[in-house]
mmCIF file of C-alpha atoms in Angstrom:
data_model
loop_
_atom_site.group_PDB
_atom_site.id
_atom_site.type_symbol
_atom_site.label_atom_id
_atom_site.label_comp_id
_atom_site.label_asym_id
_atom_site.label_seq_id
_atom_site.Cartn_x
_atom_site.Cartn_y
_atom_site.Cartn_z
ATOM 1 C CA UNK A 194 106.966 110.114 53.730
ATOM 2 C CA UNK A 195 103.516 110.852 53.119
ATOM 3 C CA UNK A 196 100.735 107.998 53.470
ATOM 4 C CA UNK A 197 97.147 108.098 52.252
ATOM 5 C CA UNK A 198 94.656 106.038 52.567
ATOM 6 C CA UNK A 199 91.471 106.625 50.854
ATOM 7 C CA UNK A 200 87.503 105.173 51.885
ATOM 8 C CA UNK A 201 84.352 105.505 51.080
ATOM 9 C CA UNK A 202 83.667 103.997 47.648
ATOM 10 C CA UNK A 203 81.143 101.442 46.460
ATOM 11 C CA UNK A 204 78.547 100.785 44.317
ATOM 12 C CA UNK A 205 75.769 103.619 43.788
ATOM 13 C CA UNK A 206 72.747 103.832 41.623
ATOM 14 C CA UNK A 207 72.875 107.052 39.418
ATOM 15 C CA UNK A 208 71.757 110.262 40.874
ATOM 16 C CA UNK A 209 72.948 108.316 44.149
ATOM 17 C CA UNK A 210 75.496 110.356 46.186
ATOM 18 C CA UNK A 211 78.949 108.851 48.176
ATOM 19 C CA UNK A 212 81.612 111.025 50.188
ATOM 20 C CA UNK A 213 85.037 110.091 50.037
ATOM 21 C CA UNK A 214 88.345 110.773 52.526
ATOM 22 C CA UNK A 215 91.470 110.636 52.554
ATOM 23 C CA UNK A 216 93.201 109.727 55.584
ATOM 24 C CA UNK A 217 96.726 111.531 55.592
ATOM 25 C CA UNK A 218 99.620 110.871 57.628
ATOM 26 C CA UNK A 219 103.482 111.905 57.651
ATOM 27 C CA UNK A 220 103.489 115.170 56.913
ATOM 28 C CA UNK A 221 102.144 118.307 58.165
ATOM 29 C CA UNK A 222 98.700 117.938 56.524
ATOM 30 C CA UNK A 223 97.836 122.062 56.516
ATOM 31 C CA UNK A 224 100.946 122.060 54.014
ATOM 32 C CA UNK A 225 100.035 120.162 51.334
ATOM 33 C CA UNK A 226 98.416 120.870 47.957
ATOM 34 C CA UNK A 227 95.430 117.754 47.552
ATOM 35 C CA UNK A 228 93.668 116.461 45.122
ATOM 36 C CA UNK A 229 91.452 114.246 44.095
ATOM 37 C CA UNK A 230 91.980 111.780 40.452
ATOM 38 C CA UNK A 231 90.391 108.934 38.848
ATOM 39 C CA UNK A 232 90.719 106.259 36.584
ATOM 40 C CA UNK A 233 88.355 104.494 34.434
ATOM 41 C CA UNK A 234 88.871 100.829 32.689
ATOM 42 C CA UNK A 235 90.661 101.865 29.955
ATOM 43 C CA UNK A 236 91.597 105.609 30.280
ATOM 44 C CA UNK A 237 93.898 107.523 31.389
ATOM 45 C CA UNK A 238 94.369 108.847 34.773
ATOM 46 C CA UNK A 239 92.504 111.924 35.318
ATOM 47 C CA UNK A 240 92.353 115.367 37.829
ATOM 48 C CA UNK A 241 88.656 115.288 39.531
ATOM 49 C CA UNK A 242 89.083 118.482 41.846
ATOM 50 C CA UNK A 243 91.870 119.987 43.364
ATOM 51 C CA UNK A 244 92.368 122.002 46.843
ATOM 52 C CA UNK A 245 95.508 124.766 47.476
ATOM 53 C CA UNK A 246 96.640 124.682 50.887
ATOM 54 C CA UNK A 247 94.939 128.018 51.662
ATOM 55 C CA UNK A 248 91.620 126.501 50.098
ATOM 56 C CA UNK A 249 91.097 127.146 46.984
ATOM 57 C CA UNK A 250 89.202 124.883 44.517
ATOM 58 C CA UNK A 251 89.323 123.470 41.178
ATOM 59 C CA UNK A 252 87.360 121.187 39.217
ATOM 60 C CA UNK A 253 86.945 119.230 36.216
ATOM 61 C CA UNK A 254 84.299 120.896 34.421
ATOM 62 C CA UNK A 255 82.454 117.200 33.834
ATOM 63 C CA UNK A 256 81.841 117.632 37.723
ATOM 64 C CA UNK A 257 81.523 120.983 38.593
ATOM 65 C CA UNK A 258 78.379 121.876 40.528
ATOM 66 C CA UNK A 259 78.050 117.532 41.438
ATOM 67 C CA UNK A 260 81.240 117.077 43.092
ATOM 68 C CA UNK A 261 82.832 119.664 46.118
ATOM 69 C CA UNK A 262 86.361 119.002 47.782
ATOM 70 C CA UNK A 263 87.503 119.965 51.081
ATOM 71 C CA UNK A 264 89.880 119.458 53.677
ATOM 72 C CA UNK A 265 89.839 119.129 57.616
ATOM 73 C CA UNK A 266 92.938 119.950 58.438
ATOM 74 C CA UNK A 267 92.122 119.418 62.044
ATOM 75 C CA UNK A 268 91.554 115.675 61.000
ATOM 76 C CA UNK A 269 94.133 115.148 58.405
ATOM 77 C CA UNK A 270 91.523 114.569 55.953
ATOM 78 C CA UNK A 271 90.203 114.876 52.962
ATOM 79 C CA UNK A 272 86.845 115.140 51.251
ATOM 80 C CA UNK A 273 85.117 114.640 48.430
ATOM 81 C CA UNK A 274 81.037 115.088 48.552
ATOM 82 C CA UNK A 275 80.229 113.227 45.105
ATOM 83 C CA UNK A 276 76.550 114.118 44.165
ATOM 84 C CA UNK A 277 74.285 113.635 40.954
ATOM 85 C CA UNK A 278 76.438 110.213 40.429
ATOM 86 C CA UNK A 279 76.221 109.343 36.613
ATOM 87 C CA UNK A 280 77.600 105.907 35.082
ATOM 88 C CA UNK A 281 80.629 107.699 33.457
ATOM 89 C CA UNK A 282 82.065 108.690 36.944
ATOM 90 C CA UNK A 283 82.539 104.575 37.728
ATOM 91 C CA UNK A 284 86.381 104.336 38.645
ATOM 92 C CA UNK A 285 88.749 104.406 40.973
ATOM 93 C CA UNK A 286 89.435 107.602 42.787
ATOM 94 C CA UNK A 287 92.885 108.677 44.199
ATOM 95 C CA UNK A 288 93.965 110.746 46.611
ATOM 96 C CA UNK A 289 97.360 112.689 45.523
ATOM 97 C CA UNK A 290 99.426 114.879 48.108
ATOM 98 C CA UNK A 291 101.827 117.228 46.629
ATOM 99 C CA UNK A 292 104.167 118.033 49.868
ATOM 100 C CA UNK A 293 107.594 119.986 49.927
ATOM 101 C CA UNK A 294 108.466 118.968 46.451
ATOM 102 C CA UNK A 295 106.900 115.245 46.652
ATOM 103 C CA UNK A 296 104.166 114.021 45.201
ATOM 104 C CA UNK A 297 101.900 111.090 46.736
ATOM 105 C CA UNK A 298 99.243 108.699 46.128
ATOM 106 C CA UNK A 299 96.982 106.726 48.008
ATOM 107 C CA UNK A 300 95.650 103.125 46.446
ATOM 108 C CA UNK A 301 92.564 104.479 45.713
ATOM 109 C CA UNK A 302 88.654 103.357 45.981
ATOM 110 C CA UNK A 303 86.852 102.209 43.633
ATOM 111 C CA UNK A 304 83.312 103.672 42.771
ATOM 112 C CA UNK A 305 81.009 102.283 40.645
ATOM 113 C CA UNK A 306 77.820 103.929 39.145
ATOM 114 C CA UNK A 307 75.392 101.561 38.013
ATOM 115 C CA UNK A 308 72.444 102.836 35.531
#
C-alpha cells in the first residue's frame, strides 16, 4: 500500500511562487510513475505535470515554463516548483502514484492564488 502525503500549499499573491512535496511511503519510491493533479471549485480533476520513473516530464500546457516536477528518490519525494502563480491555478493539488498496477492518491493541499 502506497501512502502520500502532500505539503506545502497556502495562500500566495499572483506572480508569488510555492514548492510542493509529496512524502511517499510503502513502496519502492524509484518505481513509481508520479504525478502531480488539481482540482478547482467546480471542475473537474485535472493532470498538472507528470514524471516517468526514469525522469521524464510532462506538463499541462497552461503551466509549462511556470511549473517544473521532480523527484528525489533518495528522499521519497516529490516536487513541484510552482512559479508565475496566477488566480486560475487556486486548488487543491494531488499527488498520484501509479505503482505495480495501483494507482494512489494523497489528500492533497490546497493552494490559493489571490489577485
Amino acid at each position: 500500500q502506497v501512502h502520500l502525503v502532500e505539503s506545502g500549499g497556502g495562500l500566495v499573491q499572483a506572480e508569488g511562487s510555492l514548492r510542493l512535496s509529496c512524502a511517499a511511503s510503502g513502496s519502492i519510491f524509484s518505481a513509481n510513475s508520479m504525478a502531480w493533479h488539481r482540482q478547482a471549485p467546480g471542475k473537474e480533476r485535472e493532470l498538472v505535470a507528470g514524471i516517468s520513473m526514469g525522469g521524464n516530464t510532462n506538463y499541462a500546457d497552461s503551466v509549462k515554463g511556470r511549473f517544473t516536477i521532480s523527484r528525489d528518490n533518495a528522499k521519497n519525494t516529490l516536487y513541484l516548483q510552482m512559479n508565475s502563480l496566477k488566480p486560475e491555478d487556486t486548488a487543491v493539488y494531488y499527488c498520484r502514484s501509479y505503482y505495480r498496477g495501483g494507482l494512489y492518491w494523497g489528500k492533497g493541499t490546497q493552494v490559493t492564488v489571490s489577485s
